[in-house]
Amino acid sequence: MNSRRCLHILFIAAIPLLLLLSGCHSQKTVVVSGGSGKTTDIIKATDTRVAAEALRDVSDPMERDIVERAMGWLGTRYLYGGDSRDGTDCSGFVMSLYRETCALKLPRTTSAQMEYCSKRSRKDARVGDLVFFGGTKGSGNVTHVGVYIGKGEMIHASSSRGVTVSSIDDGYWGERFKAVGRVDGASGAWAANNGGKSGRNKKEKNLVVPPVTPMASVTKPDDKKAPEVTVDLIDLIISEKVDSIFSSQFMD
């Protein structure tokens, strides 16, 4: 058998494999990050120090609980559509954190979580509030969410680094900041599950969370600083895709 005929036979035999690979590629891709290794350990250690520094100024028991529990998620890998310590996306992390801390069931998607909250200005942001981000300036769409921990920092699930700490005012996220939202009734729900030991308004104990008016976005004033382009751009793309897929399944 000559070499030309051998190559022809190999090519024919490879066609089913190529079709299989093509078919696999067309399926939904699971994106993960935040794996093991020295780099991840260093990032987690740095994030833990930053969060611990922010925690020093937090006196409210519920707010401390939120930050401490959020710190327990640091280093968790990013998992498209996930909501556990085995892997999570941004809205899954927020939903799970509030379920663990306050026994509240938040909506599954970023946009629905923003509507669930009541609007607050950036200067009135309080520890435990949700912070929302989007793509282009002037657009009200949100595609990413994190939990504010004070001192201009948030804990969130980044597709490039897993659950990590980032600034909400500077760099990549500072350029894309959209709004602050407060989870109404969180203090009362937390107190009801912790013997009424709320550091805020104890009258909120046993409060049933009422429906709230959808929150309008608060656009951050233009910053003259040149935008920082980083790999976190994929966060917005992936989070927006997660919202579109899961909104019809997890809105209850």
Coordinates of C-alpha atoms in Angstrom, one line a residue:
M1 CA 0.0 0.0 0.0
N2 CA 1.5 3.3 -1.1
S3 CA 1.8 6.3 1.1
R4 CA -0.9 8.3 -0.7
R5 CA -3.4 5.6 -0.2
C6 CA -2.5 5.4 3.6
L7 CA -3.0 9.1 4.0
H8 CA -6.4 8.8 2.2
I9 CA -7.5 6.0 4.6
L10 CA -6.4 7.9 7.7
F11 CA -8.2 11.0 6.5
I12 CA -11.5 9.1 6.0
A13 CA -11.1 7.4 9.4
A14 CA -10.5 10.8 11.1
I15 CA -13.8 12.4 9.8
P16 CA -16.0 10.9 12.6
L17 CA -13.6 12.1 15.3
L18 CA -13.5 15.6 13.8
L19 CA -17.3 15.7 13.7
L20 CA -17.5 14.6 17.3
L21 CA -15.1 17.3 18.4
S22 CA -17.0 19.9 16.5
G23 CA -20.3 18.7 18.1
C24 CA -18.7 18.9 21.6
H25 CA -17.5 22.4 21.0
S26 CA -21.0 23.6 20.0
Q27 CA -22.4 22.6 23.4
K28 CA -22.6 24.9 26.4
T29 CA -19.1 25.3 27.8
V30 CA -18.4 25.2 31.6
V31 CA -15.9 27.8 32.5
V32 CA -13.9 27.3 35.7
S33 CA -11.1 29.2 37.4
G34 CA -9.5 29.5 40.8
G35 CA -7.8 26.2 40.7
S36 CA -5.1 24.9 43.1
G37 CA -1.5 26.0 43.1
K38 CA 0.9 28.5 44.7
T39 CA -0.5 31.4 42.7
T40 CA -4.1 30.7 43.9
D41 CA -2.8 30.4 47.5
I42 CA -1.0 33.7 47.3
I43 CA -4.1 35.5 45.9
K44 CA -6.3 33.9 48.6
A45 CA -3.9 35.0 51.3
T46 CA -3.8 38.5 50.0
D47 CA -7.6 38.7 49.7
T48 CA -8.0 37.4 53.2
R49 CA -5.7 40.1 54.6
V50 CA -7.6 42.8 52.7
A51 CA -11.0 41.5 53.9
A52 CA -9.7 41.1 57.5
E53 CA -8.6 44.8 57.4
A54 CA -12.0 45.9 56.2
L55 CA -13.6 43.8 58.9
R56 CA -11.8 45.7 61.7
D57 CA -14.1 48.6 61.3
V58 CA -17.3 46.6 61.2
S59 CA -19.2 46.5 64.4
D60 CA -22.7 45.5 63.4
P61 CA -23.2 41.7 64.2
M62 CA -25.0 40.9 60.9
E63 CA -22.5 42.8 58.8
R64 CA -19.6 41.0 60.5
D65 CA -21.4 37.7 59.9
I66 CA -21.8 38.5 56.2
V67 CA -18.1 39.4 55.8
E68 CA -16.8 36.5 57.8
R69 CA -19.0 34.0 55.9
A70 CA -18.0 35.6 52.6
M71 CA -14.3 35.2 53.5
G72 CA -15.0 31.5 53.9
W73 CA -15.7 31.5 50.1
L74 CA -12.4 33.1 49.1
G75 CA -10.5 30.9 46.7
T76 CA -13.6 29.0 45.5
R77 CA -13.3 28.4 41.7
Y78 CA -15.5 30.1 39.2
L79 CA -18.1 27.7 37.8
Y80 CA -20.6 28.8 35.1
G81 CA -24.0 28.4 36.7
G82 CA -22.7 27.1 40.1
D83 CA -23.8 28.3 43.5
S84 CA -21.7 26.2 46.0
R85 CA -18.2 26.0 47.4
D86 CA -17.4 23.4 44.7
G87 CA -17.8 26.3 42.2
T88 CA -19.9 29.4 41.8
D89 CA -20.7 32.3 39.5
C90 CA -21.3 35.8 40.8
S91 CA -25.1 35.7 41.4
G92 CA -24.9 32.2 42.7
F93 CA -22.4 33.3 45.3
V94 CA -24.6 36.2 46.4
M95 CA -27.7 34.1 46.5
S96 CA -26.0 31.3 48.6
L97 CA -24.3 33.8 51.0
Y98 CA -27.6 35.5 51.9
R99 CA -29.3 32.1 52.2
E100 CA -26.5 31.0 54.7
T101 CA -26.3 34.2 56.6
C102 CA -29.9 35.5 56.7
A103 CA -32.0 32.6 55.6
L104 CA -33.3 34.7 52.7
K105 CA -33.9 33.4 49.3
L106 CA -32.7 35.9 46.7
P107 CA -33.4 35.6 43.0
R108 CA -30.9 33.6 40.9
T109 CA -29.9 36.2 38.4
T110 CA -27.9 39.4 38.6
S111 CA -30.6 41.6 37.1
A112 CA -33.4 40.1 39.3
Q113 CA -31.2 40.6 42.4
M114 CA -30.9 44.3 41.5
E115 CA -34.7 44.6 41.2
Y116 CA -35.1 42.8 44.5
C117 CA -33.0 45.4 46.3
S118 CA -33.8 49.0 47.2
K119 CA -31.6 51.7 45.7
R120 CA -28.8 53.4 47.7
S121 CA -26.2 55.9 46.6
R122 CA -22.6 55.0 46.4
K123 CA -21.7 57.2 49.4
D124 CA -24.4 55.4 51.5
A125 CA -23.1 51.9 50.7
R126 CA -23.1 49.8 53.8
V127 CA -21.3 46.5 54.5
G128 CA -23.5 43.7 53.1
D129 CA -25.0 45.8 50.4
L130 CA -24.9 44.4 46.9
V131 CA -22.9 46.3 44.2
F132 CA -23.7 45.9 40.5
F133 CA -21.7 46.4 37.4
G134 CA -22.3 46.4 33.7
G135 CA -20.5 46.9 30.4
T136 CA -20.9 50.2 28.6
K137 CA -21.3 53.6 30.3
G138 CA -24.8 55.0 30.1
S139 CA -26.4 51.6 29.9
G140 CA -28.7 50.4 32.7
N141 CA -28.0 46.8 32.1
V142 CA -26.1 44.9 34.9
T143 CA -24.1 41.7 34.3
H144 CA -22.1 41.3 37.5
V145 CA -22.7 41.5 41.2
G146 CA -20.6 41.4 44.4
V147 CA -21.0 42.0 48.1
Y148 CA -19.7 45.2 49.6
I149 CA -17.4 44.6 52.6
G150 CA -16.4 48.2 53.4
K151 CA -13.4 50.4 52.6
G152 CA -14.2 50.4 48.9
E153 CA -13.8 46.6 48.6
M154 CA -16.2 43.8 47.6
I155 CA -16.0 40.0 47.6
H156 CA -17.3 38.5 44.3
A157 CA -17.0 35.6 42.0
S158 CA -14.6 36.6 39.2
S159 CA -14.5 34.3 36.2
S160 CA -10.7 34.9 36.0
R161 CA -9.8 34.3 39.7
G162 CA -12.8 32.7 41.4
V163 CA -14.1 34.2 44.6
T164 CA -11.8 37.1 45.3
V165 CA -11.6 40.7 46.7
S166 CA -11.7 43.7 44.3
S167 CA -12.0 47.5 44.6
I168 CA -15.4 48.9 43.4
D169 CA -14.0 52.3 42.8
D170 CA -10.7 51.8 40.9
G171 CA -9.5 49.9 37.8
Y172 CA -11.7 47.6 35.9
W173 CA -14.7 47.4 38.2
G174 CA -14.5 51.1 39.0
E175 CA -15.0 51.9 35.3
R176 CA -18.1 49.6 35.2
F177 CA -19.8 50.4 38.5
K178 CA -23.6 50.8 38.1
A179 CA -25.5 50.7 41.4
V180 CA -25.7 49.9 45.1
G181 CA -28.6 47.8 46.3
R182 CA -29.7 47.0 49.8
V183 CA -31.5 43.7 50.6
D184 CA -34.5 44.9 52.5
G185 CA -35.4 42.9 55.6
A186 CA -32.0 41.2 55.8
S187 CA -31.4 42.6 59.3
G188 CA -34.7 41.4 60.6
A189 CA -34.3 38.0 59.0
W190 CA -30.8 37.7 60.4
A191 CA -32.0 38.6 63.9
A192 CA -34.8 36.1 63.7
N193 CA -32.3 33.4 63.0
N194 CA -29.8 34.6 65.7
G195 CA -31.9 35.1 68.8
G196 CA -32.8 38.7 68.0
K197 CA -29.2 39.9 68.3
S198 CA -29.4 42.5 65.6
G199 CA -27.1 45.5 65.8
R200 CA -29.4 47.6 63.6
N201 CA -33.1 48.1 64.1
K202 CA -34.5 45.4 66.4
K203 CA -38.0 46.3 65.4
E204 CA -37.3 44.5 62.1
K205 CA -37.3 41.2 63.9
N206 CA -39.6 38.7 62.2
L207 CA -40.2 41.2 59.4
V208 CA -41.6 39.7 56.2
V209 CA -39.8 41.0 53.3
P210 CA -42.2 43.1 51.2
P211 CA -42.0 43.4 47.4
V212 CA -40.0 46.4 46.4
T213 CA -40.1 48.7 43.4
P214 CA -37.5 47.7 40.7
M215 CA -34.3 49.6 41.4
A216 CA -33.1 52.1 38.8
S217 CA -29.4 52.0 38.1
V218 CA -27.1 54.6 39.5
T219 CA -24.5 55.5 37.0
K220 CA -21.1 56.5 38.3
P221 CA -19.9 59.9 37.1
D222 CA -17.3 59.8 34.3
D223 CA -13.8 59.2 35.5
K224 CA -11.1 61.0 33.6
K225 CA -8.7 58.2 34.4
A226 CA -8.0 56.0 31.4
P227 CA -9.9 52.7 31.6
E228 CA -7.9 49.7 32.6
V229 CA -8.4 46.7 30.3
T230 CA -7.9 43.3 32.0
V231 CA -8.9 39.7 31.6
D232 CA -12.0 40.5 33.8
L233 CA -13.9 41.5 30.6
I234 CA -14.9 37.9 30.4
D235 CA -16.7 38.3 33.8
L236 CA -19.3 40.5 32.2
I237 CA -19.8 38.3 29.1
I238 CA -20.1 35.1 31.1
S239 CA -22.4 36.6 33.8
E240 CA -24.7 38.1 31.1
K241 CA -24.9 34.6 29.5
V242 CA -25.7 32.9 32.8
D243 CA -28.5 35.4 33.4
S244 CA -30.1 34.7 30.1
I245 CA -29.9 30.9 30.6
F246 CA -31.0 30.7 34.2
S247 CA -33.6 33.6 34.5
S248 CA -36.5 31.4 33.4
Q249 CA -35.5 28.6 35.9
F250 CA -34.5 30.2 39.1
M251 CA -36.7 33.3 39.5
D252 CA -38.9 31.8 42.2

